[in-house]
Amino acid sequence: MAGLLFVSQAMLDSWAGLGKIEFVGNVMTLLSGDGKGRSYALEPAVRFLKVLGGADRHGLVHKVKPVSTLREMGAEAVGDSCILGDAAYEVEPGFFAEASALQAAATARPAAPPAAAPSRAGAAPAAPAPAAPPSARPFGGEALPKDLEEKRKEAEALARFLLENLT
């Protein structure tokens, strides 16, 4: 589940009460901060806090699992508990948040037509495109493809919002 962040139900309730976010279906839109206007699809998930009596035979403590995966495993999550086989866990309900493709589609601009080549003989060549910022070049290598750079920016904005609002 790389690229996903866990957001607790309590945190979402707090942010909604403060008017920092709004929902349309399972899409959360930020109403404040650096990520204002960005949208994220939410998937129900739980964070496993501790096993209630016995050993953690399933290795779930300190992990986050989507509810859909838990159903496939035969587990049942209700409120702040989850049962898998004969093991009971205390969990924190919440959601996985992933940058929504809806936002990218809504803000996409039509592609610009290609620039015409100079028709004069001996005309100066066009200036090279500016280099990508260092943050867009992993380990000093080539620039990230545009779609990956957009995902990186979306994840960075959500992480910044989460860190600014973890109070």
Tab-separated table of N, CA and C in Angstrom, residues 20-161:
chain	number	residue	atom	x	y	z
A	20	LYS	N	-11.915	22.595	7.963
A	20	LYS	CA	-10.688	22.462	7.188
A	20	LYS	C	-10.853	21.536	5.991
A	21	ILE	N	-11.876	20.669	6.029
A	21	ILE	CA	-12.106	19.718	4.942
A	21	ILE	C	-13.591	19.625	4.658
A	22	GLU	N	-13.913	19.108	3.465
A	22	GLU	CA	-15.290	18.793	3.137
A	22	GLU	C	-15.301	17.490	2.364
A	23	PHE	N	-16.455	16.824	2.351
A	23	PHE	CA	-16.585	15.538	1.687
A	23	PHE	C	-17.653	15.571	0.617
A	24	VAL	N	-17.388	14.837	-0.456
A	24	VAL	CA	-18.382	14.502	-1.459
A	24	VAL	C	-18.160	13.013	-1.702
A	25	GLY	N	-19.085	12.196	-1.221
A	25	GLY	CA	-18.890	10.745	-1.293
A	25	GLY	C	-17.671	10.357	-0.483
A	26	ASN	N	-16.747	9.626	-1.108
A	26	ASN	CA	-15.528	9.230	-0.406
A	26	ASN	C	-14.343	10.126	-0.756
A	27	VAL	N	-14.609	11.313	-1.308
A	27	VAL	CA	-13.541	12.243	-1.689
A	27	VAL	C	-13.494	13.389	-0.681
A	28	MET	N	-12.300	13.564	-0.070
A	28	MET	CA	-12.058	14.634	0.889
A	28	MET	C	-11.330	15.756	0.163
A	29	THR	N	-11.816	16.997	0.332
A	29	THR	CA	-11.164	18.157	-0.263
A	29	THR	C	-10.674	19.064	0.853
A	30	LEU	N	-9.403	19.496	0.754
A	30	LEU	CA	-8.819	20.393	1.752
A	30	LEU	C	-9.323	21.812	1.506
A	31	LEU	N	-9.772	22.474	2.560
A	31	LEU	CA	-10.294	23.835	2.450
A	31	LEU	C	-9.326	24.882	2.968
A	32	SER	N	-8.154	24.442	3.489
A	32	SER	CA	-7.190	25.397	4.024
A	32	SER	C	-5.785	24.851	3.873
A	33	GLY	N	-4.808	25.692	4.174
A	33	GLY	CA	-3.406	25.286	4.146
A	33	GLY	C	-2.824	25.283	2.744
A	34	ASP	N	-1.578	24.788	2.639
A	34	ASP	CA	-0.871	24.758	1.354
A	34	ASP	C	-1.591	23.904	0.322
A	35	GLY	N	-2.285	22.882	0.772
A	35	GLY	CA	-2.964	21.987	-0.160
A	35	GLY	C	-4.389	22.383	-0.464
A	36	LYS	N	-4.764	23.600	-0.135
A	36	LYS	CA	-6.147	24.048	-0.332
A	36	LYS	C	-6.627	23.719	-1.746
A	37	GLY	N	-7.806	23.084	-1.807
A	37	GLY	CA	-8.403	22.733	-3.087
A	37	GLY	C	-8.029	21.344	-3.580
A	38	ARG	N	-7.034	20.709	-2.969
A	38	ARG	CA	-6.644	19.366	-3.396
A	38	ARG	C	-7.647	18.355	-2.853
A	39	SER	N	-7.884	17.319	-3.642
A	39	SER	CA	-8.850	16.288	-3.276
A	39	SER	C	-8.159	14.944	-3.147
A	40	TYR	N	-8.674	14.123	-2.241
A	40	TYR	CA	-8.100	12.812	-1.970
A	40	TYR	C	-9.220	11.794	-1.805
A	41	ALA	N	-9.063	10.650	-2.486
A	41	ALA	CA	-10.009	9.551	-2.324
A	41	ALA	C	-9.670	8.849	-1.010
A	42	LEU	N	-10.684	8.484	-0.243
A	42	LEU	CA	-10.475	7.811	1.035
A	42	LEU	C	-10.961	6.370	0.949
A	43	GLU	N	-10.182	5.462	1.523
A	43	GLU	CA	-10.558	4.052	1.599
A	43	GLU	C	-10.596	3.653	3.069
A	44	PRO	N	-11.712	3.066	3.544
A	44	PRO	CA	-11.791	2.660	4.954
A	44	PRO	C	-10.644	1.719	5.326
A	45	ALA	N	-10.037	1.983	6.484
A	45	ALA	CA	-8.904	1.193	6.968
A	45	ALA	C	-8.893	1.224	8.496
A	46	VAL	N	-8.115	0.352	9.086
A	46	VAL	CA	-7.931	0.364	10.537
A	46	VAL	C	-6.453	0.218	10.858
A	47	ARG	N	-6.048	0.862	11.968
A	47	ARG	CA	-4.684	0.716	12.489
A	47	ARG	C	-4.768	-0.209	13.694
A	48	PHE	N	-3.969	-1.263	13.685
A	48	PHE	CA	-3.968	-2.245	14.773
A	48	PHE	C	-3.091	-1.735	15.908
A	49	LEU	N	-3.715	-1.506	17.074
A	49	LEU	CA	-3.006	-0.947	18.222
A	49	LEU	C	-2.427	-2.020	19.129
A	50	LYS	N	-3.243	-3.031	19.468
A	50	LYS	CA	-2.749	-4.110	20.327
A	50	LYS	C	-3.680	-5.314	20.226
A	51	VAL	N	-3.114	-6.464	20.582
A	51	VAL	CA	-3.905	-7.688	20.626
A	51	VAL	C	-4.497	-7.785	22.033
A	52	LEU	N	-5.741	-8.176	22.127
A	52	LEU	CA	-6.419	-8.261	23.426
A	52	LEU	C	-6.334	-9.690	23.941
A	53	GLY	N	-5.362	-9.938	24.794
A	53	GLY	CA	-5.161	-11.280	25.340
A	53	GLY	C	-4.554	-12.199	24.292
A	54	GLY	N	-3.551	-12.921	24.655
A	54	GLY	CA	-2.915	-13.828	23.711
A	54	GLY	C	-1.823	-13.159	22.906
A	55	ALA	N	-1.351	-13.900	21.903
A	55	ALA	CA	-0.240	-13.428	21.074
A	55	ALA	C	-0.768	-12.902	19.744
A	56	ASP	N	0.040	-12.083	19.114
A	56	ASP	CA	-0.293	-11.526	17.808
A	56	ASP	C	0.167	-12.512	16.732
A	57	ARG	N	-0.554	-13.608	16.590
A	57	ARG	CA	-0.161	-14.667	15.648
A	57	ARG	C	-0.268	-14.211	14.190
A	58	HIS	N	-1.045	-13.185	13.937
A	58	HIS	CA	-1.233	-12.716	12.567
A	58	HIS	C	-0.284	-11.571	12.204
A	59	GLY	N	0.494	-11.101	13.191
A	59	GLY	CA	1.467	-10.037	12.937
A	59	GLY	C	0.840	-8.722	12.489
A	60	LEU	N	-0.280	-8.347	13.100
A	60	LEU	CA	-0.998	-7.147	12.672
A	60	LEU	C	-0.762	-5.914	13.547
A	61	VAL	N	-0.266	-6.099	14.757
A	61	VAL	CA	-0.072	-4.962	15.664
A	61	VAL	C	0.911	-3.971	15.028
A	62	HIS	N	0.559	-2.685	15.091
A	62	HIS	CA	1.321	-1.561	14.522
A	62	HIS	C	1.245	-1.510	12.994
A	63	LYS	N	0.280	-2.203	12.406
A	63	LYS	CA	0.087	-2.150	10.958
A	63	LYS	C	-1.268	-1.544	10.651
A	64	VAL	N	-1.422	-1.074	9.425
A	64	VAL	CA	-2.682	-0.514	8.946
A	64	VAL	C	-3.128	-1.361	7.766
A	65	LYS	N	-4.390	-1.770	7.807
A	65	LYS	CA	-4.943	-2.602	6.735
A	65	LYS	C	-6.255	-2.009	6.255
A	66	PRO	N	-6.491	-2.018	4.941
A	66	PRO	CA	-7.793	-1.580	4.438
A	66	PRO	C	-8.867	-2.578	4.851
A	67	VAL	N	-10.060	-2.092	5.088
A	67	VAL	CA	-11.176	-2.947	5.511
A	67	VAL	C	-11.446	-4.018	4.454
A	68	SER	N	-11.284	-3.697	3.181
A	68	SER	CA	-11.514	-4.685	2.119
A	68	SER	C	-10.556	-5.871	2.254
A	69	THR	N	-9.314	-5.614	2.610
A	69	THR	CA	-8.340	-6.692	2.811
A	69	THR	C	-8.710	-7.520	4.026
A	70	LEU	N	-9.178	-6.860	5.084
A	70	LEU	CA	-9.578	-7.595	6.285
A	70	LEU	C	-10.731	-8.547	5.978
A	71	ARG	N	-11.693	-8.083	5.184
A	71	ARG	CA	-12.812	-8.959	4.802
A	71	ARG	C	-12.302	-10.183	4.045
A	72	GLU	N	-11.351	-9.969	3.130
A	72	GLU	CA	-10.778	-11.085	2.377
A	72	GLU	C	-10.074	-12.075	3.300
A	73	MET	N	-9.485	-11.579	4.388
A	73	MET	CA	-8.794	-12.429	5.358
A	73	MET	C	-9.783	-13.150	6.280
A	74	GLY	N	-11.055	-12.748	6.237
A	74	GLY	CA	-12.055	-13.332	7.125
A	74	GLY	C	-12.186	-12.594	8.441
A	75	ALA	N	-11.621	-11.401	8.521
A	75	ALA	CA	-11.685	-10.601	9.745
A	75	ALA	C	-12.923	-9.715	9.717
A	76	GLU	N	-13.348	-9.317	10.910
A	76	GLU	CA	-14.488	-8.410	11.031
A	76	GLU	C	-14.092	-7.246	11.931
A	77	ALA	N	-14.108	-6.049	11.336
A	77	ALA	CA	-13.786	-4.839	12.088
A	77	ALA	C	-15.078	-4.119	12.425
A	78	VAL	N	-15.296	-3.863	13.729
A	78	VAL	CA	-16.479	-3.144	14.192
A	78	VAL	C	-16.023	-2.144	15.249
A	79	GLY	N	-16.261	-0.859	14.962
A	79	GLY	CA	-15.868	0.175	15.921
A	79	GLY	C	-14.374	0.156	16.155
A	80	ASP	N	-13.976	0.021	17.427
A	80	ASP	CA	-12.551	0.030	17.760
A	80	ASP	C	-12.000	-1.366	18.037
A	81	SER	N	-12.635	-2.391	17.456
A	81	SER	CA	-12.117	-3.745	17.606
A	81	SER	C	-12.191	-4.499	16.286
A	82	CYS	N	-11.377	-5.533	16.210
A	82	CYS	CA	-11.342	-6.381	15.021
A	82	CYS	C	-11.094	-7.808	15.478
A	83	ILE	N	-11.853	-8.727	14.914
A	83	ILE	CA	-11.711	-10.141	15.244
A	83	ILE	C	-11.208	-10.870	14.004
A	84	LEU	N	-10.144	-11.633	14.167
A	84	LEU	CA	-9.618	-12.473	13.091
A	84	LEU	C	-9.366	-13.848	13.689
A	85	GLY	N	-10.194	-14.802	13.291
A	85	GLY	CA	-10.111	-16.134	13.884
A	85	GLY	C	-10.451	-16.031	15.357
A	86	ASP	N	-9.554	-16.527	16.202
A	86	ASP	CA	-9.800	-16.434	17.651
A	86	ASP	C	-9.006	-15.298	18.299
A	87	ALA	N	-8.453	-14.409	17.474
A	87	ALA	CA	-7.696	-13.272	17.996
A	87	ALA	C	-8.543	-12.005	17.938
A	88	ALA	N	-8.495	-11.251	19.033
A	88	ALA	CA	-9.203	-9.965	19.104
A	88	ALA	C	-8.157	-8.852	19.198
A	89	TYR	N	-8.394	-7.791	18.434
A	89	TYR	CA	-7.471	-6.664	18.404
A	89	TYR	C	-8.203	-5.375	18.737
A	90	GLU	N	-7.483	-4.451	19.395
A	90	GLU	CA	-7.965	-3.087	19.540
A	90	GLU	C	-7.428	-2.324	18.339
A	91	VAL	N	-8.318	-1.634	17.636
A	91	VAL	CA	-7.927	-0.917	16.419
A	91	VAL	C	-8.388	0.530	16.484
A	92	GLU	N	-7.797	1.335	15.621
A	92	GLU	CA	-8.219	2.723	15.454
A	92	GLU	C	-8.817	2.830	14.054
A	93	PRO	N	-10.120	3.122	13.959
A	93	PRO	CA	-10.720	3.250	12.628
A	93	PRO	C	-10.273	4.532	11.942
A	94	GLY	N	-10.204	4.453	10.635
A	94	GLY	CA	-9.813	5.615	9.853
A	94	GLY	C	-9.865	5.300	8.382
A	95	PHE	N	-8.979	5.939	7.636
A	95	PHE	CA	-8.991	5.806	6.184
A	95	PHE	C	-7.588	5.902	5.633
A	96	PHE	N	-7.363	5.230	4.503
A	96	PHE	CA	-6.191	5.471	3.682
A	96	PHE	C	-6.559	6.623	2.773
A	97	ALA	N	-5.660	7.577	2.616
A	97	ALA	CA	-5.894	8.704	1.719
A	97	ALA	C	-4.886	8.639	0.583
A	98	GLU	N	-5.376	8.783	-0.631
A	98	GLU	CA	-4.523	8.795	-1.816
A	98	GLU	C	-4.937	9.978	-2.675
A	99	ALA	N	-3.959	10.641	-3.267
A	99	ALA	CA	-4.274	11.786	-4.125
A	99	ALA	C	-5.255	11.346	-5.200
A	100	SER	N	-6.279	12.120	-5.369
A	100	SER	CA	-7.339	11.750	-6.305
A	100	SER	C	-7.006	12.151	-7.730
A	101	ALA	N	-7.249	11.251	-8.631
A	101	ALA	CA	-7.062	11.565	-10.049
A	101	ALA	C	-8.079	12.603	-10.493
A	102	LEU	N	-9.180	12.726	-9.744
A	102	LEU	CA	-10.206	13.711	-10.093
A	102	LEU	C	-9.642	15.123	-10.079
A	103	GLN	N	-8.815	15.425	-9.090
A	103	GLN	CA	-8.238	16.769	-8.991
A	103	GLN	C	-7.330	17.047	-10.177
A	104	ALA	N	-6.513	16.068	-10.535
A	104	ALA	CA	-5.604	16.262	-11.666
A	104	ALA	C	-6.400	16.482	-12.951
A	105	ALA	N	-7.477	15.726	-13.113
A	105	ALA	CA	-8.287	15.869	-14.321
A	105	ALA	C	-8.981	17.222	-14.354
A	106	ALA	N	-9.447	17.682	-13.203
A	106	ALA	CA	-10.174	18.949	-13.141
A	106	ALA	C	-9.269	20.137	-13.430
A	107	THR	N	-7.987	20.029	-13.102
A	107	THR	CA	-7.079	21.166	-13.279
A	107	THR	C	-6.188	21.027	-14.506
A	108	ALA	N	-6.330	19.933	-15.238
A	108	ALA	CA	-5.478	19.716	-16.413
A	108	ALA	C	-5.770	20.766	-17.471
A	109	ARG	N	-4.733	21.224	-18.096
A	109	ARG	CA	-4.861	22.196	-19.185
A	109	ARG	C	-4.650	21.465	-20.494
A	110	PRO	N	-5.289	21.931	-21.547
A	110	PRO	CA	-5.044	21.302	-22.855
A	110	PRO	C	-3.571	21.432	-23.217
A	111	ALA	N	-3.071	20.439	-23.903
A	111	ALA	CA	-1.670	20.481	-24.313
A	111	ALA	C	-1.459	21.625	-25.294
A	112	ALA	N	-0.352	22.328	-25.137
A	112	ALA	CA	-0.026	23.439	-26.042
A	112	ALA	C	0.442	22.864	-27.368
A	113	PRO	N	0.094	23.527	-28.476
A	113	PRO	CA	0.585	23.029	-29.763
A	113	PRO	C	2.099	23.158	-29.819
A	114	PRO	N	2.770	22.256	-30.562
A	114	PRO	CA	4.231	22.336	-30.626
A	114	PRO	C	4.663	23.639	-31.276
A	115	ALA	N	5.772	24.179	-30.801
A	115	ALA	CA	6.285	25.441	-31.337
A	115	ALA	C	6.844	25.199	-32.727
A	116	ALA	N	6.614	26.144	-33.620
A	116	ALA	CA	7.125	26.027	-34.986
A	116	ALA	C	8.623	26.290	-34.995
A	117	ALA	N	9.340	25.565	-35.836
A	117	ALA	CA	10.783	25.759	-35.953
A	117	ALA	C	11.041	27.070	-36.682
A	118	PRO	N	12.124	27.764	-36.347
A	118	PRO	CA	12.428	29.012	-37.047
A	118	PRO	C	12.625	28.735	-38.529
A	119	SER	N	12.128	29.639	-39.360
A	119	SER	CA	12.215	29.437	-40.800
A	119	SER	C	13.418	30.130	-41.404
A	120	ARG	N	14.039	31.031	-40.669
A	120	ARG	CA	15.187	31.748	-41.208
A	120	ARG	C	16.432	30.872	-41.107
A	121	ALA	N	17.221	30.915	-42.116
A	121	ALA	CA	18.488	30.189	-42.070
A	121	ALA	C	19.408	30.898	-41.088
A	122	GLY	N	20.115	30.149	-40.298
A	122	GLY	CA	21.063	30.722	-39.356
A	122	GLY	C	20.412	31.298	-38.103
A	123	ALA	N	19.114	31.038	-37.882
A	123	ALA	CA	18.457	31.547	-36.678
A	123	ALA	C	19.014	30.840	-35.459
A	124	ALA	N	19.028	31.529	-34.363
A	124	ALA	CA	19.543	30.953	-33.120
A	124	ALA	C	18.653	29.801	-32.683
A	125	PRO	N	19.246	28.730	-32.176
A	125	PRO	CA	18.431	27.616	-31.697
A	125	PRO	C	17.628	28.033	-30.474
A	126	ALA	N	16.522	27.338	-30.286
A	126	ALA	CA	15.652	27.630	-29.141
A	126	ALA	C	16.410	27.343	-27.855
A	127	ALA	N	16.083	28.097	-26.807
A	127	ALA	CA	16.711	27.887	-25.504
A	127	ALA	C	16.274	26.540	-24.951
A	128	PRO	N	17.178	25.835	-24.285
A	128	PRO	CA	16.791	24.541	-23.707
A	128	PRO	C	15.763	24.739	-22.601
A	129	ALA	N	14.961	23.700	-22.391
A	129	ALA	CA	13.961	23.755	-21.322
A	129	ALA	C	14.682	23.856	-19.987
A	130	PRO	N	14.104	24.579	-19.031
A	130	PRO	CA	14.757	24.693	-17.731
A	130	PRO	C	14.833	23.332	-17.050
A	131	ALA	N	15.899	23.128	-16.291
A	131	ALA	CA	16.069	21.868	-15.570
A	131	ALA	C	15.020	21.753	-14.482
A	132	ALA	N	14.636	20.523	-14.207
A	132	ALA	CA	13.666	20.277	-13.135
A	132	ALA	C	14.304	20.654	-11.806
A	133	PRO	N	13.487	21.121	-10.846
A	133	PRO	CA	14.049	21.448	-9.536
A	133	PRO	C	14.657	20.204	-8.898
A	134	PRO	N	15.652	20.382	-7.996
A	134	PRO	CA	16.301	19.231	-7.377
A	134	PRO	C	15.310	18.264	-6.736
A	135	SER	N	14.190	18.762	-6.192
A	135	SER	CA	13.222	17.875	-5.545
A	135	SER	C	12.568	16.941	-6.539
A	136	ALA	N	12.594	17.264	-7.824
A	136	ALA	CA	11.970	16.424	-8.836
A	136	ALA	C	12.961	15.432	-9.429
A	137	ARG	N	14.223	15.496	-9.010
A	137	ARG	CA	15.235	14.587	-9.534
A	137	ARG	C	15.662	13.651	-8.417
A	138	PRO	N	15.211	12.395	-8.461
A	138	PRO	CA	15.585	11.467	-7.400
A	138	PRO	C	17.088	11.211	-7.382
A	139	PHE	N	17.720	11.422	-6.267
A	139	PHE	CA	19.130	11.168	-6.052
A	139	PHE	C	20.008	11.831	-7.113
A	140	GLY	N	19.598	13.021	-7.558
A	140	GLY	CA	20.388	13.771	-8.509
A	140	GLY	C	20.316	13.241	-9.928
A	141	GLY	N	19.456	12.261	-10.209
A	141	GLY	CA	19.345	11.667	-11.541
A	141	GLY	C	18.441	12.483	-12.431
A	142	GLU	N	17.858	11.809	-13.407
A	142	GLU	CA	16.961	12.451	-14.351
A	142	GLU	C	15.698	12.940	-13.645
A	143	ALA	N	15.035	13.905	-14.245
A	143	ALA	CA	13.779	14.422	-13.696
A	143	ALA	C	12.730	13.320	-13.726
A	144	LEU	N	11.812	13.369	-12.768
A	144	LEU	CA	10.724	12.398	-12.722
A	144	LEU	C	9.774	12.627	-13.888
A	145	PRO	N	9.149	11.552	-14.392
A	145	PRO	CA	8.106	11.753	-15.399
A	145	PRO	C	7.005	12.630	-14.815
A	146	LYS	N	6.301	13.347	-15.681
A	146	LYS	CA	5.308	14.320	-15.234
A	146	LYS	C	4.271	13.715	-14.298
A	147	ASP	N	3.760	12.501	-14.607
A	147	ASP	CA	2.733	11.907	-13.758
A	147	ASP	C	3.277	11.570	-12.373
A	148	LEU	N	4.535	11.095	-12.298
A	148	LEU	CA	5.119	10.793	-10.985
A	148	LEU	C	5.411	12.065	-10.205
A	149	GLU	N	5.836	13.111	-10.900
A	149	GLU	CA	6.099	14.387	-10.230
A	149	GLU	C	4.808	14.941	-9.638
A	150	GLU	N	3.694	14.826	-10.373
A	150	GLU	CA	2.401	15.292	-9.856
A	150	GLU	C	2.001	14.485	-8.622
A	151	LYS	N	2.193	13.170	-8.654
A	151	LYS	CA	1.866	12.329	-7.495
A	151	LYS	C	2.741	12.702	-6.304
A	152	ARG	N	4.044	12.989	-6.565
A	152	ARG	CA	4.939	13.393	-5.482
A	152	ARG	C	4.459	14.689	-4.848
A	153	LYS	N	4.040	15.643	-5.686
A	153	LYS	CA	3.549	16.921	-5.172
A	153	LYS	C	2.273	16.731	-4.366
A	154	GLU	N	1.367	15.864	-4.843
A	154	GLU	CA	0.118	15.596	-4.127
A	154	GLU	C	0.410	14.978	-2.762
A	155	ALA	N	1.309	13.985	-2.736
A	155	ALA	CA	1.656	13.324	-1.475
A	155	ALA	C	2.324	14.302	-0.520
A	156	GLU	N	3.189	15.168	-1.043
A	156	GLU	CA	3.863	16.163	-0.218
A	156	GLU	C	2.858	17.149	0.382
A	157	ALA	N	1.882	17.578	-0.411
A	157	ALA	CA	0.871	18.520	0.083
A	157	ALA	C	0.023	17.879	1.169
A	158	LEU	N	-0.372	16.606	0.973
A	158	LEU	CA	-1.171	15.934	1.999
A	158	LEU	C	-0.348	15.728	3.263
A	159	ALA	N	0.906	15.318	3.116
A	159	ALA	CA	1.758	15.127	4.287
A	159	ALA	C	1.936	16.440	5.052
A	160	ARG	N	2.130	17.558	4.322
A	160	ARG	CA	2.280	18.870	4.959
A	160	ARG	C	1.005	19.231	5.719
A	161	PHE	N	-0.159	18.999	5.080
A	161	PHE	CA	-1.431	19.283	5.732
A	161	PHE	C	-1.579	18.450	7.001
